[in-house]
Amino acid sequence: RYGVPWSRPAARVREYVLALRTIWDAWQTGGELRFEGEFTSHTLMPPNFRPAPLDSGPPPVLLAAVRERMCEVAGEVADGVLAHAFCTPDVLHEVTIPALERGFARGERTRADFELTASVFVALSDEDWEANRLRVAFYGSTPGYRHVLDHHGLGSLFEHLHAKSKAGEWASMPGLVDDDVLGLFVVRGDTPEAVAFGVRDRVAGVADRVALVAEGADPAAIAPLISALAHPA
């Protein structure tokens, strides 16, 4: 998409995080910088480029991850994962969490060392619902997200959406996403309290934080939803 060679993204991101940690450690301790990886090397740290140590220590690293390999990398080397909204509870529990746990084992870490942010599409009106249909159709047409639809036996939907995207038929794509499919991804309710209940039910026992994806929603309607999430009745 951006004209950059595409190869082994998970391995590259893993090395990038390890390089960051080595650089930050050199800044924090004043020690020598020496990182020699497969893709990059970092061995030069002139004094005028070395910032003072942070009282807070180095910042946390949170990785956005969708597929299993990147989730494994996040579990192994990152401080947290930002899960994608194009995800269902089944995929979260049966694909994402096991992949993170494999990463924890590889990095000799535990879940206590890690923060999981779940992203959830929400709809507070019919207009929000339809706006999310457009977004789900877009993500459903993308090969990198196909595994989510495959997990629910919806591989043929991906094929149809992808074909339309390649043909530039974007306007007709939402019509392929019926309400049952949309309900796999979007929490809908008539009140902020109802949506908040649905969001909590969706990520309970899994997420440490929640990111709301309110496609097309009135920003003024989101504040009560956030309040309902933060202060359940």
CSV table of C-alpha atoms in Angstrom, one decimal:
chain,number,residue,atom,x,y,z
A,1,ARG,CA,0.0,0.0,0.0
A,2,TYR,CA,2.8,2.4,0.8
A,3,GLY,CA,5.4,1.1,-1.6
A,4,VAL,CA,7.4,-0.7,1.1
A,5,PRO,CA,8.6,-4.3,0.5
A,6,TRP,CA,6.3,-6.6,2.4
A,7,SER,CA,8.0,-9.6,4.1
A,8,ARG,CA,7.6,-11.4,7.4
A,9,PRO,CA,5.7,-8.7,9.3
A,10,ALA,CA,5.5,-10.6,12.6
A,11,ALA,CA,9.2,-11.3,12.7
A,12,ARG,CA,10.0,-7.6,11.8
A,13,VAL,CA,7.7,-6.3,14.5
A,14,ARG,CA,9.1,-8.7,17.1
A,15,GLU,CA,12.7,-7.5,16.3
A,16,TYR,CA,11.5,-3.8,16.3
A,17,VAL,CA,10.1,-4.1,19.8
A,18,LEU,CA,13.3,-5.8,21.1
A,19,ALA,CA,15.4,-3.1,19.4
A,20,LEU,CA,13.3,-0.4,21.1
A,21,ARG,CA,13.8,-2.0,24.5
A,22,THR,CA,17.5,-2.2,24.0
A,23,ILE,CA,17.7,1.5,22.9
A,24,TRP,CA,15.5,2.6,25.9
A,25,ASP,CA,17.6,0.5,28.3
A,26,ALA,CA,20.8,2.2,27.0
A,27,TRP,CA,19.1,5.6,27.6
A,28,GLN,CA,17.8,4.6,31.0
A,29,THR,CA,21.1,3.1,32.3
A,30,GLY,CA,23.7,5.1,30.4
A,31,GLY,CA,25.1,1.8,29.1
A,32,GLU,CA,26.4,0.8,25.7
A,33,LEU,CA,24.0,0.4,22.9
A,34,ARG,CA,24.3,-2.9,21.1
A,35,PHE,CA,21.5,-4.5,19.2
A,36,GLU,CA,22.3,-6.6,16.1
A,37,GLY,CA,19.2,-8.2,14.6
A,38,GLU,CA,18.3,-9.9,11.4
A,39,PHE,CA,16.7,-6.8,9.9
A,40,THR,CA,18.4,-3.9,11.7
A,41,SER,CA,21.4,-3.1,13.9
A,42,HIS,CA,21.7,-0.3,16.4
A,43,THR,CA,25.2,0.3,17.8
A,44,LEU,CA,25.7,4.1,17.7
A,45,MET,CA,24.5,6.4,20.4
A,46,PRO,CA,26.3,9.7,20.4
A,47,PRO,CA,26.1,11.6,23.8
A,48,ASN,CA,24.1,14.5,22.3
A,49,PHE,CA,21.4,12.0,21.1
A,50,ARG,CA,21.1,10.3,24.5
A,51,PRO,CA,18.2,11.7,26.5
A,52,ALA,CA,18.1,11.7,30.3
A,53,PRO,CA,16.6,8.7,32.1
A,54,LEU,CA,12.8,8.8,32.7
A,55,ASP,CA,11.7,8.7,36.4
A,56,SER,CA,8.8,6.6,35.2
A,57,GLY,CA,11.0,4.2,33.3
A,58,PRO,CA,10.5,3.3,29.6
A,59,PRO,CA,7.0,3.5,28.2
A,60,PRO,CA,4.9,0.4,27.6
A,61,VAL,CA,4.7,-1.1,24.2
A,62,LEU,CA,1.2,-2.0,22.9
A,63,LEU,CA,0.9,-3.8,19.6
A,64,ALA,CA,-2.1,-3.9,17.3
A,65,ALA,CA,-2.6,-7.5,16.3
A,66,VAL,CA,-5.2,-9.4,14.3
A,67,ARG,CA,-3.9,-12.8,13.2
A,68,GLU,CA,-2.4,-15.5,15.3
A,69,ARG,CA,1.3,-14.9,14.6
A,70,MET,CA,1.2,-11.2,15.5
A,71,CYS,CA,-0.8,-12.0,18.7
A,72,GLU,CA,1.9,-14.5,19.6
A,73,VAL,CA,4.5,-11.8,19.1
A,74,ALA,CA,2.5,-9.4,21.3
A,75,GLY,CA,2.3,-12.0,24.1
A,76,GLU,CA,6.0,-12.7,23.9
A,77,VAL,CA,7.6,-9.2,23.7
A,78,ALA,CA,4.9,-6.5,24.2
A,79,ASP,CA,3.2,-5.0,27.3
A,80,GLY,CA,-0.2,-5.2,25.8
A,81,VAL,CA,-2.3,-5.8,22.7
A,82,LEU,CA,-4.8,-3.6,20.9
A,83,ALA,CA,-7.3,-6.1,19.5
A,84,HIS,CA,-9.2,-5.2,16.4
A,85,ALA,CA,-12.9,-4.5,16.4
A,86,PHE,CA,-13.4,-6.9,13.4
A,87,CYS,CA,-13.4,-9.8,15.9
A,88,THR,CA,-16.2,-11.9,17.5
A,89,PRO,CA,-16.3,-13.3,21.0
A,90,ASP,CA,-15.7,-16.8,19.6
A,91,VAL,CA,-12.5,-15.6,17.8
A,92,LEU,CA,-11.4,-13.6,20.8
A,93,HIS,CA,-11.7,-16.7,23.1
A,94,GLU,CA,-10.7,-19.4,20.6
A,95,VAL,CA,-8.0,-17.7,18.5
A,96,THR,CA,-6.7,-14.5,20.0
A,97,ILE,CA,-6.3,-15.6,23.7
A,98,PRO,CA,-4.7,-19.0,22.9
A,99,ALA,CA,-2.2,-17.2,20.6
A,100,LEU,CA,-1.4,-14.7,23.3
A,101,GLU,CA,-0.9,-17.5,25.7
A,102,ARG,CA,1.6,-19.2,23.4
A,103,GLY,CA,3.5,-15.9,23.3
A,104,PHE,CA,3.5,-15.7,27.1
A,105,ALA,CA,5.0,-19.2,27.3
A,106,ARG,CA,7.7,-18.3,24.7
A,107,GLY,CA,8.6,-15.1,26.5
A,108,GLU,CA,8.4,-16.8,30.0
A,109,ARG,CA,5.8,-14.3,31.1
A,110,THR,CA,2.3,-14.4,32.6
A,111,ARG,CA,-1.0,-12.8,31.9
A,112,ALA,CA,-0.4,-10.5,34.9
A,113,ASP,CA,2.4,-8.8,32.9
A,114,PHE,CA,0.1,-7.9,30.0
A,115,GLU,CA,-2.8,-5.6,29.2
A,116,LEU,CA,-5.5,-6.5,26.6
A,117,THR,CA,-7.6,-3.8,25.0
A,118,ALA,CA,-10.7,-5.1,23.2
A,119,SER,CA,-12.2,-2.9,20.5
A,120,VAL,CA,-16.0,-3.2,20.0
A,121,PHE,CA,-18.2,-1.7,17.3
A,122,VAL,CA,-21.3,-0.1,19.0
A,123,ALA,CA,-24.6,1.2,17.6
A,124,LEU,CA,-27.0,3.4,19.5
A,125,SER,CA,-29.3,4.1,16.5
A,126,ASP,CA,-30.4,2.7,13.2
A,127,GLU,CA,-28.0,5.1,11.5
A,128,ASP,CA,-25.1,3.8,13.6
A,129,TRP,CA,-26.1,0.2,12.7
A,130,GLU,CA,-26.0,1.0,9.0
A,131,ALA,CA,-22.7,2.9,9.3
A,132,ASN,CA,-21.2,-0.2,10.9
A,133,ARG,CA,-22.6,-2.4,8.1
A,134,LEU,CA,-20.4,-0.4,5.7
A,135,ARG,CA,-17.4,-0.8,8.0
A,136,VAL,CA,-17.9,-4.5,8.5
A,137,ALA,CA,-18.3,-5.0,4.7
A,138,PHE,CA,-15.0,-3.2,4.2
A,139,TYR,CA,-13.1,-5.3,6.7
A,140,GLY,CA,-14.8,-8.4,5.5
A,141,SER,CA,-13.4,-7.9,2.0
A,142,THR,CA,-9.8,-7.7,3.2
A,143,PRO,CA,-7.7,-10.9,3.0
A,144,GLY,CA,-5.9,-10.1,6.3
A,145,TYR,CA,-9.2,-10.4,8.2
A,146,ARG,CA,-10.6,-13.4,6.3
A,147,HIS,CA,-9.8,-15.8,9.1
A,148,VAL,CA,-12.5,-14.2,11.3
A,149,LEU,CA,-15.2,-15.0,8.7
A,150,ASP,CA,-13.8,-18.4,8.1
A,151,HIS,CA,-14.0,-19.2,11.8
A,152,HIS,CA,-17.8,-18.7,11.5
A,153,GLY,CA,-18.2,-20.6,8.2
A,154,LEU,CA,-18.5,-17.4,6.2
A,155,GLY,CA,-15.6,-17.8,3.8
A,156,SER,CA,-18.0,-17.4,0.8
A,157,LEU,CA,-19.0,-14.0,2.1
A,158,PHE,CA,-15.3,-12.9,2.0
A,159,GLU,CA,-15.0,-14.2,-1.5
A,160,HIS,CA,-18.0,-12.1,-2.7
A,161,LEU,CA,-17.0,-9.0,-0.7
A,162,HIS,CA,-13.4,-9.3,-2.0
A,163,ALA,CA,-14.5,-9.7,-5.6
A,164,LYS,CA,-16.6,-6.6,-5.3
A,165,SER,CA,-13.8,-4.5,-3.7
A,166,LYS,CA,-11.5,-5.5,-6.6
A,167,ALA,CA,-14.1,-4.5,-9.1
A,168,GLY,CA,-14.6,-1.1,-7.3
A,169,GLU,CA,-18.2,-2.0,-6.4
A,170,TRP,CA,-17.9,-0.5,-2.9
A,171,ALA,CA,-21.5,0.8,-2.8
A,172,SER,CA,-23.0,-2.6,-3.1
A,173,MET,CA,-20.8,-4.4,-0.6
A,174,PRO,CA,-22.9,-3.5,2.6
A,175,GLY,CA,-25.9,-5.3,1.0
A,176,LEU,CA,-24.0,-8.6,1.3
A,177,VAL,CA,-23.8,-8.2,5.1
A,178,ASP,CA,-27.0,-9.3,6.7
A,179,ASP,CA,-28.2,-8.4,10.2
A,180,ASP,CA,-27.1,-11.8,11.6
A,181,VAL,CA,-23.5,-11.3,10.4
A,182,LEU,CA,-23.5,-7.7,11.5
A,183,GLY,CA,-24.6,-8.8,15.0
A,184,LEU,CA,-21.5,-10.9,15.3
A,185,PHE,CA,-19.4,-7.7,15.3
A,186,VAL,CA,-21.7,-4.9,16.6
A,187,VAL,CA,-23.3,-4.4,20.0
A,188,ARG,CA,-26.6,-2.6,19.5
A,189,GLY,CA,-29.0,-1.1,22.0
A,190,ASP,CA,-31.7,1.5,22.3
A,191,THR,CA,-30.0,3.0,25.4
A,192,PRO,CA,-26.5,3.6,26.5
A,193,GLU,CA,-27.1,1.2,29.4
A,194,ALA,CA,-28.2,-1.6,27.1
A,195,VAL,CA,-25.1,-1.1,24.9
A,196,ALA,CA,-22.9,-1.0,27.9
A,197,PHE,CA,-24.4,-4.3,29.2
A,198,GLY,CA,-23.7,-5.9,25.8
A,199,VAL,CA,-20.1,-4.6,25.7
A,200,ARG,CA,-19.4,-5.9,29.2
A,201,ASP,CA,-21.0,-9.3,28.3
A,202,ARG,CA,-18.8,-9.5,25.2
A,203,VAL,CA,-15.5,-8.9,26.9
A,204,ALA,CA,-16.0,-9.9,30.5
A,205,GLY,CA,-13.1,-11.8,32.0
A,206,VAL,CA,-10.9,-11.1,28.9
A,207,ALA,CA,-10.3,-7.4,28.5
A,208,ASP,CA,-8.5,-5.0,30.8
A,209,ARG,CA,-9.7,-2.0,28.7
A,210,VAL,CA,-12.3,-1.4,26.0
A,211,ALA,CA,-12.1,0.8,22.9
A,212,LEU,CA,-15.4,1.8,21.5
A,213,VAL,CA,-15.7,2.0,17.7
A,214,ALA,CA,-18.8,4.2,17.2
A,215,GLU,CA,-18.9,4.4,13.4
A,216,GLY,CA,-20.9,7.5,12.4
A,217,ALA,CA,-22.3,8.0,15.9
A,218,ASP,CA,-23.1,11.4,17.3
A,219,PRO,CA,-20.2,12.2,19.7
A,220,ALA,CA,-22.7,13.6,22.2
A,221,ALA,CA,-24.3,10.1,22.5
A,222,ILE,CA,-21.0,8.4,23.4
A,223,ALA,CA,-20.5,10.2,26.7
A,224,PRO,CA,-23.5,8.5,28.4
A,225,LEU,CA,-22.3,5.2,27.0
A,226,ILE,CA,-18.8,5.7,28.5
A,227,SER,CA,-20.4,6.7,31.8
A,228,ALA,CA,-22.6,3.6,31.8
A,229,LEU,CA,-19.5,1.4,31.1
A,230,ALA,CA,-17.5,3.1,33.8
A,231,HIS,CA,-20.3,3.0,36.4
A,232,PRO,CA,-22.6,0.0,35.8
A,233,ALA,CA,-25.9,0.1,37.6
